[in-house]
Tab-separated table of C-alpha atoms in Angstrom:
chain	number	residue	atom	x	y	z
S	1	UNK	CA	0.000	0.000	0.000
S	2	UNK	CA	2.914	2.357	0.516
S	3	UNK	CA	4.047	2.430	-3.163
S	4	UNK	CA	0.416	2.607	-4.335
S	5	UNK	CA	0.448	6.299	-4.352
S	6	UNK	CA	3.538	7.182	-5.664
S	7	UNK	CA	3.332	10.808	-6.620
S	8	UNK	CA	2.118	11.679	-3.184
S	9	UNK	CA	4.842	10.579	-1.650
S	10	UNK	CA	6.813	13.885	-2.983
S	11	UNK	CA	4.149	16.405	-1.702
S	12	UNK	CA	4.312	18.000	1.372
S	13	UNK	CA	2.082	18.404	4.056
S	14	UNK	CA	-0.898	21.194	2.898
S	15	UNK	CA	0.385	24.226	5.677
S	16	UNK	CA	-3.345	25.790	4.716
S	17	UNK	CA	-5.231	22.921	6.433
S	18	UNK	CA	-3.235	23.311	9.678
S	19	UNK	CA	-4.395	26.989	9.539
S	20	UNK	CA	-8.027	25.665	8.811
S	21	UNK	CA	-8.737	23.217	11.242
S	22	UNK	CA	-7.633	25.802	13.869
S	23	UNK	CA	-10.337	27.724	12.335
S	24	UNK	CA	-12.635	25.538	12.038
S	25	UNK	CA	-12.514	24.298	15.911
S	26	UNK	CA	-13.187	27.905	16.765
S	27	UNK	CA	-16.007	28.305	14.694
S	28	UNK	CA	-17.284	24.780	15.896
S	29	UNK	CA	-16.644	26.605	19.687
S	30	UNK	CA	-18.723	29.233	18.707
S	31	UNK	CA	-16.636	32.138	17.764
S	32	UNK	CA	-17.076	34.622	14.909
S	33	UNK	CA	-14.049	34.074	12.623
S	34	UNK	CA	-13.360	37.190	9.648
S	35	UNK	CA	-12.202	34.379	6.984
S	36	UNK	CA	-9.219	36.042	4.835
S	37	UNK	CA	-7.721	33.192	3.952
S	38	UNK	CA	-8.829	30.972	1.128
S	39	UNK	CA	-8.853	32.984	-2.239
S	40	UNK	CA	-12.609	32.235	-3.004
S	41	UNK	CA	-14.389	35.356	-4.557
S	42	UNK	CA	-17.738	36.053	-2.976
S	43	UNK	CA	-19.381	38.682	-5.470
S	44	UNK	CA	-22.164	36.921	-7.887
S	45	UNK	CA	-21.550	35.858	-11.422
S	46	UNK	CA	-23.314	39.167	-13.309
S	47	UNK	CA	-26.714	38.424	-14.474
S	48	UNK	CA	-26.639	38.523	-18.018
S	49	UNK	CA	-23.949	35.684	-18.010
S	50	UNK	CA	-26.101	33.652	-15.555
S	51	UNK	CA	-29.160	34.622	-17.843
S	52	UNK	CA	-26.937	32.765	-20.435
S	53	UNK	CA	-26.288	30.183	-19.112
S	54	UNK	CA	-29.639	28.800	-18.108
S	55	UNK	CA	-30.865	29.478	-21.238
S	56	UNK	CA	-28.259	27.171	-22.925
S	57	UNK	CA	-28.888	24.642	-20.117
S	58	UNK	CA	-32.516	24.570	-21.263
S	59	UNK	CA	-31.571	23.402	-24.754
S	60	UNK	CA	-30.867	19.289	-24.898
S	61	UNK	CA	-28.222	19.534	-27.690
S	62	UNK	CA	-26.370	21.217	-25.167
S	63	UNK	CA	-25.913	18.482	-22.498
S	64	UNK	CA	-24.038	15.860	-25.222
S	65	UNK	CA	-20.036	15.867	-24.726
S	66	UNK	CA	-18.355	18.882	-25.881
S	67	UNK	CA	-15.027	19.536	-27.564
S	68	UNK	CA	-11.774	19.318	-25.281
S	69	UNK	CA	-10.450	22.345	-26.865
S	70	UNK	CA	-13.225	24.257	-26.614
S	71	UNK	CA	-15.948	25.314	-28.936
S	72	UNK	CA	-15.407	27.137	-32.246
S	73	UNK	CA	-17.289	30.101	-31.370
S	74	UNK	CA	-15.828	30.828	-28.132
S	75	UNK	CA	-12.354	30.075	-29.465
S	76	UNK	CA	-13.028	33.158	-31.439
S	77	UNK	CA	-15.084	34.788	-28.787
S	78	UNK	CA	-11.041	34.436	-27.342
S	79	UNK	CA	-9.511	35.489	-30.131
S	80	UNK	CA	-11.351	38.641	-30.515
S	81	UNK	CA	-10.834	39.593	-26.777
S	82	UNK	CA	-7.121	39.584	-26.936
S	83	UNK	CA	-7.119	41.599	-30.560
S	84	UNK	CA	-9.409	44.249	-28.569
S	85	UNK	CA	-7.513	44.349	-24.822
S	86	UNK	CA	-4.080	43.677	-26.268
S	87	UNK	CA	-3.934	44.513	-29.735
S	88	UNK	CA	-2.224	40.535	-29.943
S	89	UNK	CA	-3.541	38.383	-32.927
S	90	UNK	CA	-4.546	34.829	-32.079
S	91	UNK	CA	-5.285	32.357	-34.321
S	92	UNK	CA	-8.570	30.239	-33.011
S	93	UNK	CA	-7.745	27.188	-34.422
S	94	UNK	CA	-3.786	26.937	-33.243
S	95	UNK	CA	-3.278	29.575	-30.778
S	96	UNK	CA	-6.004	28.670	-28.516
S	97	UNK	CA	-7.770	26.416	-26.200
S	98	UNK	CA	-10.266	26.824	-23.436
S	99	UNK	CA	-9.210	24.584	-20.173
S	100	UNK	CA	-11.037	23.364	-17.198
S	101	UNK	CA	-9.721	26.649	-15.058
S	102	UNK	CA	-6.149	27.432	-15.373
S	103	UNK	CA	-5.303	25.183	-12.628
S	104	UNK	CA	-6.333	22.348	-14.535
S	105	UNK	CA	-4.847	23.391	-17.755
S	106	UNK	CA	-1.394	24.549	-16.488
S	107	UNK	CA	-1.138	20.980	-14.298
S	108	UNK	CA	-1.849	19.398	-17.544
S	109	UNK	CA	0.329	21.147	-19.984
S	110	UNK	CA	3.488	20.880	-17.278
S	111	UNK	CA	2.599	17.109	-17.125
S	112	UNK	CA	2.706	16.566	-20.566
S	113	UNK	CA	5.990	18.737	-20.947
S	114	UNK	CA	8.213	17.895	-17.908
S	115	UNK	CA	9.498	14.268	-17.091
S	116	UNK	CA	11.108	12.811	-14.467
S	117	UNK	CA	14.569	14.964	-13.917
S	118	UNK	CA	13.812	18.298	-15.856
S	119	UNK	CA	14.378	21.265	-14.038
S	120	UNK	CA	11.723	23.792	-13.618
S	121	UNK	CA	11.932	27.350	-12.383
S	122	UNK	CA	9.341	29.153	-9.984
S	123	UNK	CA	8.873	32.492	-8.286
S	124	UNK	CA	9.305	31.632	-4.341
S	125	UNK	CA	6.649	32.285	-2.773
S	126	UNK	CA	4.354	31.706	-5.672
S	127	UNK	CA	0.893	30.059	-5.859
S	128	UNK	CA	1.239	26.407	-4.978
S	129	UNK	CA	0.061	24.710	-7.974
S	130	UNK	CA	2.915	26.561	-10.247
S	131	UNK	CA	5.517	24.466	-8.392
S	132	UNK	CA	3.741	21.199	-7.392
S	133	UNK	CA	2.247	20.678	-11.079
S	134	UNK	CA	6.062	20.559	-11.986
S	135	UNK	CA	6.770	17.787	-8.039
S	136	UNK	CA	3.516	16.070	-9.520
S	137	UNK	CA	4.935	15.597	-13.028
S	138	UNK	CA	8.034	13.936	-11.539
S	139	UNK	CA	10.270	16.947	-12.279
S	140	UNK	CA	12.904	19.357	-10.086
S	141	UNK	CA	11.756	22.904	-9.139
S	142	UNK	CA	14.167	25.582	-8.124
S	143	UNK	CA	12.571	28.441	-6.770
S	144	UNK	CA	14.059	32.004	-7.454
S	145	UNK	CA	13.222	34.395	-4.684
S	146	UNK	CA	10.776	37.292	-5.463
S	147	UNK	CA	9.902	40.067	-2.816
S	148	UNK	CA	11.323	43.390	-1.814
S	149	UNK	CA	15.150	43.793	-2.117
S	150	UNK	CA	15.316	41.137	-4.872
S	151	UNK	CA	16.345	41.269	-8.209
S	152	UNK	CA	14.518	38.960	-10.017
S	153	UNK	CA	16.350	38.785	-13.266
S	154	UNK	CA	19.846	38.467	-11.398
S	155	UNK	CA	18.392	35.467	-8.958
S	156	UNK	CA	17.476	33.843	-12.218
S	157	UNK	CA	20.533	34.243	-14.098
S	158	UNK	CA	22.844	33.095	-11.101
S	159	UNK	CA	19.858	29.792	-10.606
S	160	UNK	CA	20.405	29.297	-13.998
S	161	UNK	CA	24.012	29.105	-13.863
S	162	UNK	CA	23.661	26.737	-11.283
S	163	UNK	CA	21.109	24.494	-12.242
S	164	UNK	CA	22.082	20.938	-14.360
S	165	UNK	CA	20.300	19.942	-16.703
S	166	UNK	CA	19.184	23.018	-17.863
S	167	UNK	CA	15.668	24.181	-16.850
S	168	UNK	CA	12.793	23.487	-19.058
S	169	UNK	CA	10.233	25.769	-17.835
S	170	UNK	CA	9.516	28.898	-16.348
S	171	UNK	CA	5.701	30.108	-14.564
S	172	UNK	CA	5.477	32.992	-14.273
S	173	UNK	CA	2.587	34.877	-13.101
S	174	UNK	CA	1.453	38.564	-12.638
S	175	UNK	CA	0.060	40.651	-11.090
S	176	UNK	CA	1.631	37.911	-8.508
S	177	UNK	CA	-0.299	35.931	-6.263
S	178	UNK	CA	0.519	36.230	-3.217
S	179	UNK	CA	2.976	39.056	-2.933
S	180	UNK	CA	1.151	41.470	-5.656
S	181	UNK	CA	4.036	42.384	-7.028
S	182	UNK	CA	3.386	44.494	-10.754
S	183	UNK	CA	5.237	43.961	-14.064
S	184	UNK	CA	5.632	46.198	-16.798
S	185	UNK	CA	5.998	45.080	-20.868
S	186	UNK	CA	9.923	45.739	-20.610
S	187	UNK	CA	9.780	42.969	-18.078
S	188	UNK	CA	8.029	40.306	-20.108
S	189	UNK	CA	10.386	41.758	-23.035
S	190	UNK	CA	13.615	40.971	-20.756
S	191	UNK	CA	11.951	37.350	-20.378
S	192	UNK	CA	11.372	36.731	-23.577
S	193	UNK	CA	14.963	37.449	-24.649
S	194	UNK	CA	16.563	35.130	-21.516
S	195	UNK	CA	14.152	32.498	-22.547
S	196	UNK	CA	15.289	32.202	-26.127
S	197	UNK	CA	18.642	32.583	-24.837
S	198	UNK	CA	18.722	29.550	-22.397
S	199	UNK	CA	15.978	27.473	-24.517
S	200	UNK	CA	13.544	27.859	-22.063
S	201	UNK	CA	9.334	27.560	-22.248
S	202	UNK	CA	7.291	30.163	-20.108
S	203	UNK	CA	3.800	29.820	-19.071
S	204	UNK	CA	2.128	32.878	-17.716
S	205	UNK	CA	-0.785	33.020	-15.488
S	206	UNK	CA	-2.975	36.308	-16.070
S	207	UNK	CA	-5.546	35.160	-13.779
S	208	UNK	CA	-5.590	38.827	-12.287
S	209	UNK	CA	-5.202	40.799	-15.490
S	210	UNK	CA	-8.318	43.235	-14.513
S	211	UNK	CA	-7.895	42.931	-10.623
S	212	UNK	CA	-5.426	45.985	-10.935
S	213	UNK	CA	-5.509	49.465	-9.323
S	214	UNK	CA	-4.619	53.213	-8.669
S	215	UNK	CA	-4.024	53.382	-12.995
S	216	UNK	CA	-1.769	50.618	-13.004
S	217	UNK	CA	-2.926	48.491	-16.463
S	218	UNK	CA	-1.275	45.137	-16.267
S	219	UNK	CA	0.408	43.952	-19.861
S	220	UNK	CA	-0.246	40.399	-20.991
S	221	UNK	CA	3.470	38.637	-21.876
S	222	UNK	CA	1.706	37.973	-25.445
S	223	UNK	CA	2.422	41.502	-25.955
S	224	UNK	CA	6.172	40.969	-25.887
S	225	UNK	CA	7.831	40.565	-28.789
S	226	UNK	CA	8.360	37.149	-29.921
S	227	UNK	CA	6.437	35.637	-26.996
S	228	UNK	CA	4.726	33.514	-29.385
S	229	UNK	CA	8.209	32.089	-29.718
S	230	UNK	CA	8.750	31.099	-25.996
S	231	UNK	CA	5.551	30.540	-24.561
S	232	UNK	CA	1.924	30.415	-23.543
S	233	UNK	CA	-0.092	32.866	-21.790
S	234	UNK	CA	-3.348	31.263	-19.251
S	235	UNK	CA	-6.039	33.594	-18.256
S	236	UNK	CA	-9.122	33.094	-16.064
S	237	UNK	CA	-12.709	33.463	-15.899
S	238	UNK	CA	-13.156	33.406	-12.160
S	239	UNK	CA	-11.980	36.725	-11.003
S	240	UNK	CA	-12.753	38.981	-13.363
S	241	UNK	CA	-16.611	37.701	-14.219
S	242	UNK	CA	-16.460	36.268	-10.730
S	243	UNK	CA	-17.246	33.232	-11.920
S	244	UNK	CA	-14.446	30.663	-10.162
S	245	UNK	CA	-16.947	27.659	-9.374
S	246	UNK	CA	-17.569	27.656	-12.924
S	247	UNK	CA	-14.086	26.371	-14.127
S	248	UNK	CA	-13.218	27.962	-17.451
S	249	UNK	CA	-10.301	29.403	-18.694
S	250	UNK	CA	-7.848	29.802	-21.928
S	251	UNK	CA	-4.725	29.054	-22.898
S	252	UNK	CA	-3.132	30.931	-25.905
S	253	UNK	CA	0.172	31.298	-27.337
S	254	UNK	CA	2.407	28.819	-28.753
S	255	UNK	CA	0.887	26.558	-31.676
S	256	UNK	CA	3.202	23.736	-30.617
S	257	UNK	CA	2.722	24.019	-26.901
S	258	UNK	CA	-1.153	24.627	-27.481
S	259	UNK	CA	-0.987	21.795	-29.398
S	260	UNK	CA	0.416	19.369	-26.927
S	261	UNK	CA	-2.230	20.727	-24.456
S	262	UNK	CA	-4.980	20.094	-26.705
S	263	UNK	CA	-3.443	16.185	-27.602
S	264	UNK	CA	-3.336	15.445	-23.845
S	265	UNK	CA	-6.555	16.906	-23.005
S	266	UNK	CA	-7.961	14.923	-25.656
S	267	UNK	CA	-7.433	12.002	-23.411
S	268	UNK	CA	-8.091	13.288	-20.069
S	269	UNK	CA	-11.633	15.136	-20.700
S	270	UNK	CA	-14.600	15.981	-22.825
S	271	UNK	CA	-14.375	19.521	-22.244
S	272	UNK	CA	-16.340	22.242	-19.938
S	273	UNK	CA	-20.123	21.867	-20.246
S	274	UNK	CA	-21.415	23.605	-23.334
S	275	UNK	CA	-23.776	26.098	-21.426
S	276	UNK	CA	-20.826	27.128	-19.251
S	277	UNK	CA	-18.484	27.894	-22.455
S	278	UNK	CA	-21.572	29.743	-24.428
S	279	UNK	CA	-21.623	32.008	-21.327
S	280	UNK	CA	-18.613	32.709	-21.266
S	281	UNK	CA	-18.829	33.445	-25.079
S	282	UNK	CA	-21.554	36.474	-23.607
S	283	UNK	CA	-18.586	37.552	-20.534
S	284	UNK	CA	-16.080	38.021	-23.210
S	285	UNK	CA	-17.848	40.260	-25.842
S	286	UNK	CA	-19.671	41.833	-23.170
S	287	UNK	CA	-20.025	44.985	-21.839
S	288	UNK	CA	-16.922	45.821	-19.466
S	289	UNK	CA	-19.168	47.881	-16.824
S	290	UNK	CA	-19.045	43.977	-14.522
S	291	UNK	CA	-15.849	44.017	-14.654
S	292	UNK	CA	-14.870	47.728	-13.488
S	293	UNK	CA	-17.794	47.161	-10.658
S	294	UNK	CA	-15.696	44.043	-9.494
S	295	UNK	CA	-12.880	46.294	-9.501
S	296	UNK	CA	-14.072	48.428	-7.551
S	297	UNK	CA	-15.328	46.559	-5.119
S	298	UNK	CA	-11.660	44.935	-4.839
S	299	UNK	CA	-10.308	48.307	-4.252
S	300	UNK	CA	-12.538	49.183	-1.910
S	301	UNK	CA	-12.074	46.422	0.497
S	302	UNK	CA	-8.307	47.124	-0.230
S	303	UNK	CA	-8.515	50.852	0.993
S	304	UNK	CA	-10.284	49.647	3.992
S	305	UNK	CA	-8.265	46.954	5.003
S	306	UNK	CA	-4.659	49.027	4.587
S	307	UNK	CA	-6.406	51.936	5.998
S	308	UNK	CA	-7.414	49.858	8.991
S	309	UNK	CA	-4.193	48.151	9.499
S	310	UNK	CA	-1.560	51.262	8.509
S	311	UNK	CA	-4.185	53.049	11.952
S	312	UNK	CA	-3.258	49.952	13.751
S	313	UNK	CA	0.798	50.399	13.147
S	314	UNK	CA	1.021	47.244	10.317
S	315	UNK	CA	2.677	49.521	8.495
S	316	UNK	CA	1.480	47.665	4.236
S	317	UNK	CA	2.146	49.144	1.063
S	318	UNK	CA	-1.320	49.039	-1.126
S	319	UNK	CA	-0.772	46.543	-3.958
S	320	UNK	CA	-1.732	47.688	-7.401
S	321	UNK	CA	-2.756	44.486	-8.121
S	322	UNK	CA	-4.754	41.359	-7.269
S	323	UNK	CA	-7.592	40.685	-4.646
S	324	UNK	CA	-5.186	39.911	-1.774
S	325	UNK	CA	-2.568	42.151	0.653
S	326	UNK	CA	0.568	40.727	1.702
S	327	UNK	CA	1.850	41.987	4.615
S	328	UNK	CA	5.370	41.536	6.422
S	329	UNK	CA	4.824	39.961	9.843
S	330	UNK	CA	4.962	42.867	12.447
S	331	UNK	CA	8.294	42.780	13.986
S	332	UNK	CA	7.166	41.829	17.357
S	333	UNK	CA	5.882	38.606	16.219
S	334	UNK	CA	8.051	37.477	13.267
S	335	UNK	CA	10.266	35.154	14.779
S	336	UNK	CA	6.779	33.034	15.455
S	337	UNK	CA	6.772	32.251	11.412
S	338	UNK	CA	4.174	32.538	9.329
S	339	UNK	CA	2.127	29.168	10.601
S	340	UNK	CA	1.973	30.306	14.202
S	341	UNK	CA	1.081	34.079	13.960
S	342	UNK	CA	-1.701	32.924	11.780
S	343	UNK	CA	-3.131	30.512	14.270
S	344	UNK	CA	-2.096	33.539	16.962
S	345	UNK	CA	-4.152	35.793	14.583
S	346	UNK	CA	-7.283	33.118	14.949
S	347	UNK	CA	-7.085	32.727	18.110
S	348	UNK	CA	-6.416	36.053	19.816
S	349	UNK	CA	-8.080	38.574	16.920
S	350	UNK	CA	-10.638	36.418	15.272
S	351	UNK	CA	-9.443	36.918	12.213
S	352	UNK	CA	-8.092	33.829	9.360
S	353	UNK	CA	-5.485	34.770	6.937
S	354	UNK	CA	-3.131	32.736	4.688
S	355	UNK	CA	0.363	32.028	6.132
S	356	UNK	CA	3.143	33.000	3.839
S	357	UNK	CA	4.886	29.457	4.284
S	358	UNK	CA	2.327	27.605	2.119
S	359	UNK	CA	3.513	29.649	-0.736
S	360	UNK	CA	7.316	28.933	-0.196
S	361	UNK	CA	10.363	29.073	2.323
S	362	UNK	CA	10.644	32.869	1.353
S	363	UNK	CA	6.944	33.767	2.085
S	364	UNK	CA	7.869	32.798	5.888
S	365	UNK	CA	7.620	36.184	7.285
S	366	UNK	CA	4.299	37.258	5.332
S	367	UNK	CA	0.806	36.566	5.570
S	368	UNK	CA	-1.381	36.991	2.748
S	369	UNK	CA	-4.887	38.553	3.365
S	370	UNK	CA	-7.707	37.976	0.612
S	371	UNK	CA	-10.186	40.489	0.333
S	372	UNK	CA	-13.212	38.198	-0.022
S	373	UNK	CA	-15.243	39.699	3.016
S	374	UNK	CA	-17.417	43.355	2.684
S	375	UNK	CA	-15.631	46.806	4.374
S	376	UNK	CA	-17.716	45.990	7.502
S	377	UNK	CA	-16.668	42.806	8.416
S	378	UNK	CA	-13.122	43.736	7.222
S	379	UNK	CA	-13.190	46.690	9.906
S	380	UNK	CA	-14.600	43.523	12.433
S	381	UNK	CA	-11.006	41.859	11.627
S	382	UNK	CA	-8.726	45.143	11.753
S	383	UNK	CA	-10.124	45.903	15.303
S	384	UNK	CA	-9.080	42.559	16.388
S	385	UNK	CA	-6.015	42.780	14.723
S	386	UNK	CA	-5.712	46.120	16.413
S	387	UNK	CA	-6.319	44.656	20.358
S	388	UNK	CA	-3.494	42.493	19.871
S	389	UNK	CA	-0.797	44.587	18.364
């Protein structure tokens, strides 16, 4: 029974469910917890993509098996939103394909390209599944460090220096989940370049393309030149139509690497359910006004929670990007690490946040807020935040 499950053996412990049982016994004990933890957006799906949807689901020749790839008309429904955001010309047919979320079609696409031994390069701290698609695959991941004081380019020249064989891959994504950090197009430009340099594929994750704030207009790496070249680009229906129980999202970029998506996804699924991808066909050559309300909304609950915390002393920059704040452990507390102020934070201030840890070794003096509760139960969490600094 040992050997049975194999890949599991080289996966750590989840740090999040430590965090969430001590929440959970608390809640079970009768205490009001302010979840900021878990990434799950709480505004609705807007109506007139809900409207869609039902209506689809009414129709019978929509419950049959779909296409893995996705359907023609929302493959162009793609397409067209890139040419009009981006000013980047996909092709439908060989540049695209819609995926089961981006979680499921990045796990896929590293599993099909890595094998047991290749080397594959990661922010650190970056969103779990970017380096354990690569542990699940049966592949090495070296993690560059990302946060204040680093220089991301030279951490990834000196890792690749370092690194035999070679690496394969590099995921990438921004605005960056969970630190925030911001890009600009010279940045994806610089990539571009050290990818074709060192013979390296990049995957991007846009999942928070339109969570971005204060001006700040986040580039897609398909604008760089020759990304086509080097690499794919994911993006995400569930934050920016709200709509993350729904699972849909795109991968573009690439022919060959879309390719090799689509010919592994070909034996793995059938594709999202038609009504969900004919919605989504209505979200993408919609009207904008959902997204700029979600937006706002994000920014609000932003304001309020740096506003709160900054009054407390937790002295946090306001990120420019994403639905989550990722704050430095106040001084007083940091030798504690990340796992143990956040079950401090449960405890003592009623209030659940992510610790930095489950994102990486370097994320150990962070804690990442997301801002999936309203201003006034945000202002519930900074005043217990506030009794205990």
């Amino acid at each position: 029974m040992r050997n049975r499950f194999a890949r599991l053996d080289r996966l750590p412990p989840y740090v999040f469910a430590t965090v969430n049982q001590i929440k959970m016994e608390a809640r079970r004990a009768g205490k009001d917890i302010v979840d900021l933890g878990m990434g799950n957006p709480d505004l609705p799906t807007p109506p007139h993509i809900v409207n869609k949807l039902v209506e689809a689901a009414r129709k019978p020749q929509n419950h049959r098996y779909s296409a893995s790839m996705g359907i023609t008309k929302l493959r162009h429904a793609i397409s067209a939103w890139y040419k009009r955001r981006f000013d980047v010309d996909i092709d439908p047919e060989t540049e695209a394909i819609v995926t089961i979320g981006v979680k499921e079609g990045l796990s896929h696409l590293v599993l099909v390209a890595v094998g047991p031994g290749d080397v594959v390069f990661t922010p650190n701290p970056t969103y779990p599944i970017h380096p354990y698609s690569a542990i699940i695959a049966g592949g090495e991941v070296r993690g560059i460090p990302l946060g204040p004081g680093e220089d991301f380019f030279a951490n990834l020249l000196q890792a690749t220096k370092q690194t035999w064989p070679r690496p394969k891959l590099l995921i990438l994504s921004y605005p960056h989940n969970p630190t925030t950090e911001v890009v600009t197009l010279d940045f994806f430009e610089k990539v571009v370049a050290f990818a074709r340099e060192h013979g390296i594929l990049v995957i991007h994750d846009f999942a928070y393309a339109d969570l971005v704030f204060d001006g700040y207009t986040a580039p897609s790496f398909l604008q760089a030149r020759g990304a086509k070249e080097v690499g794919v680009e994911f993006f995400s229906l569930s934050k920016s139509y709200s709509m993350a129980g729904w699972r849909l999202g795109f991968c573009c970029g690439n022919p060959e690497t879309v390719a090799a998506l689509k010919r592994i996804k070909s034996y793995l699924d059938y594709g999202v359910f038609q009504p969900i991808q004919i919605a989504a066909i209505i979200a993408l050559n919609g009207p904008e006004d959902c997204v700029q309300e979600i937006r706002e909304t994000y920014r609000e609950r932003r304001d309020a929670l740096i506003r709160g915390l900054n009054r407390a002393g937790w002295k946090i920059p306001k990120p420019r990007g994403t639905m989550f704040v990722w704050g430095r452990i106040p001084e007083k507390y940091r030798a504690m690490g990340s796992v143990e102020f956040s079950k401090f934070l449960i405890r003592e201030a009623g209030v659940a946040v992510s610790p930095g840890l489950g994102f990486g070794e370097y994320g150990d003096e962070f804690v990442r807020f997301a801002l999936i509760e309203n201003p006034m139960r945000i202002n519930q969490a900074v005043r217990g935040i506030r009794r205990i600094l």
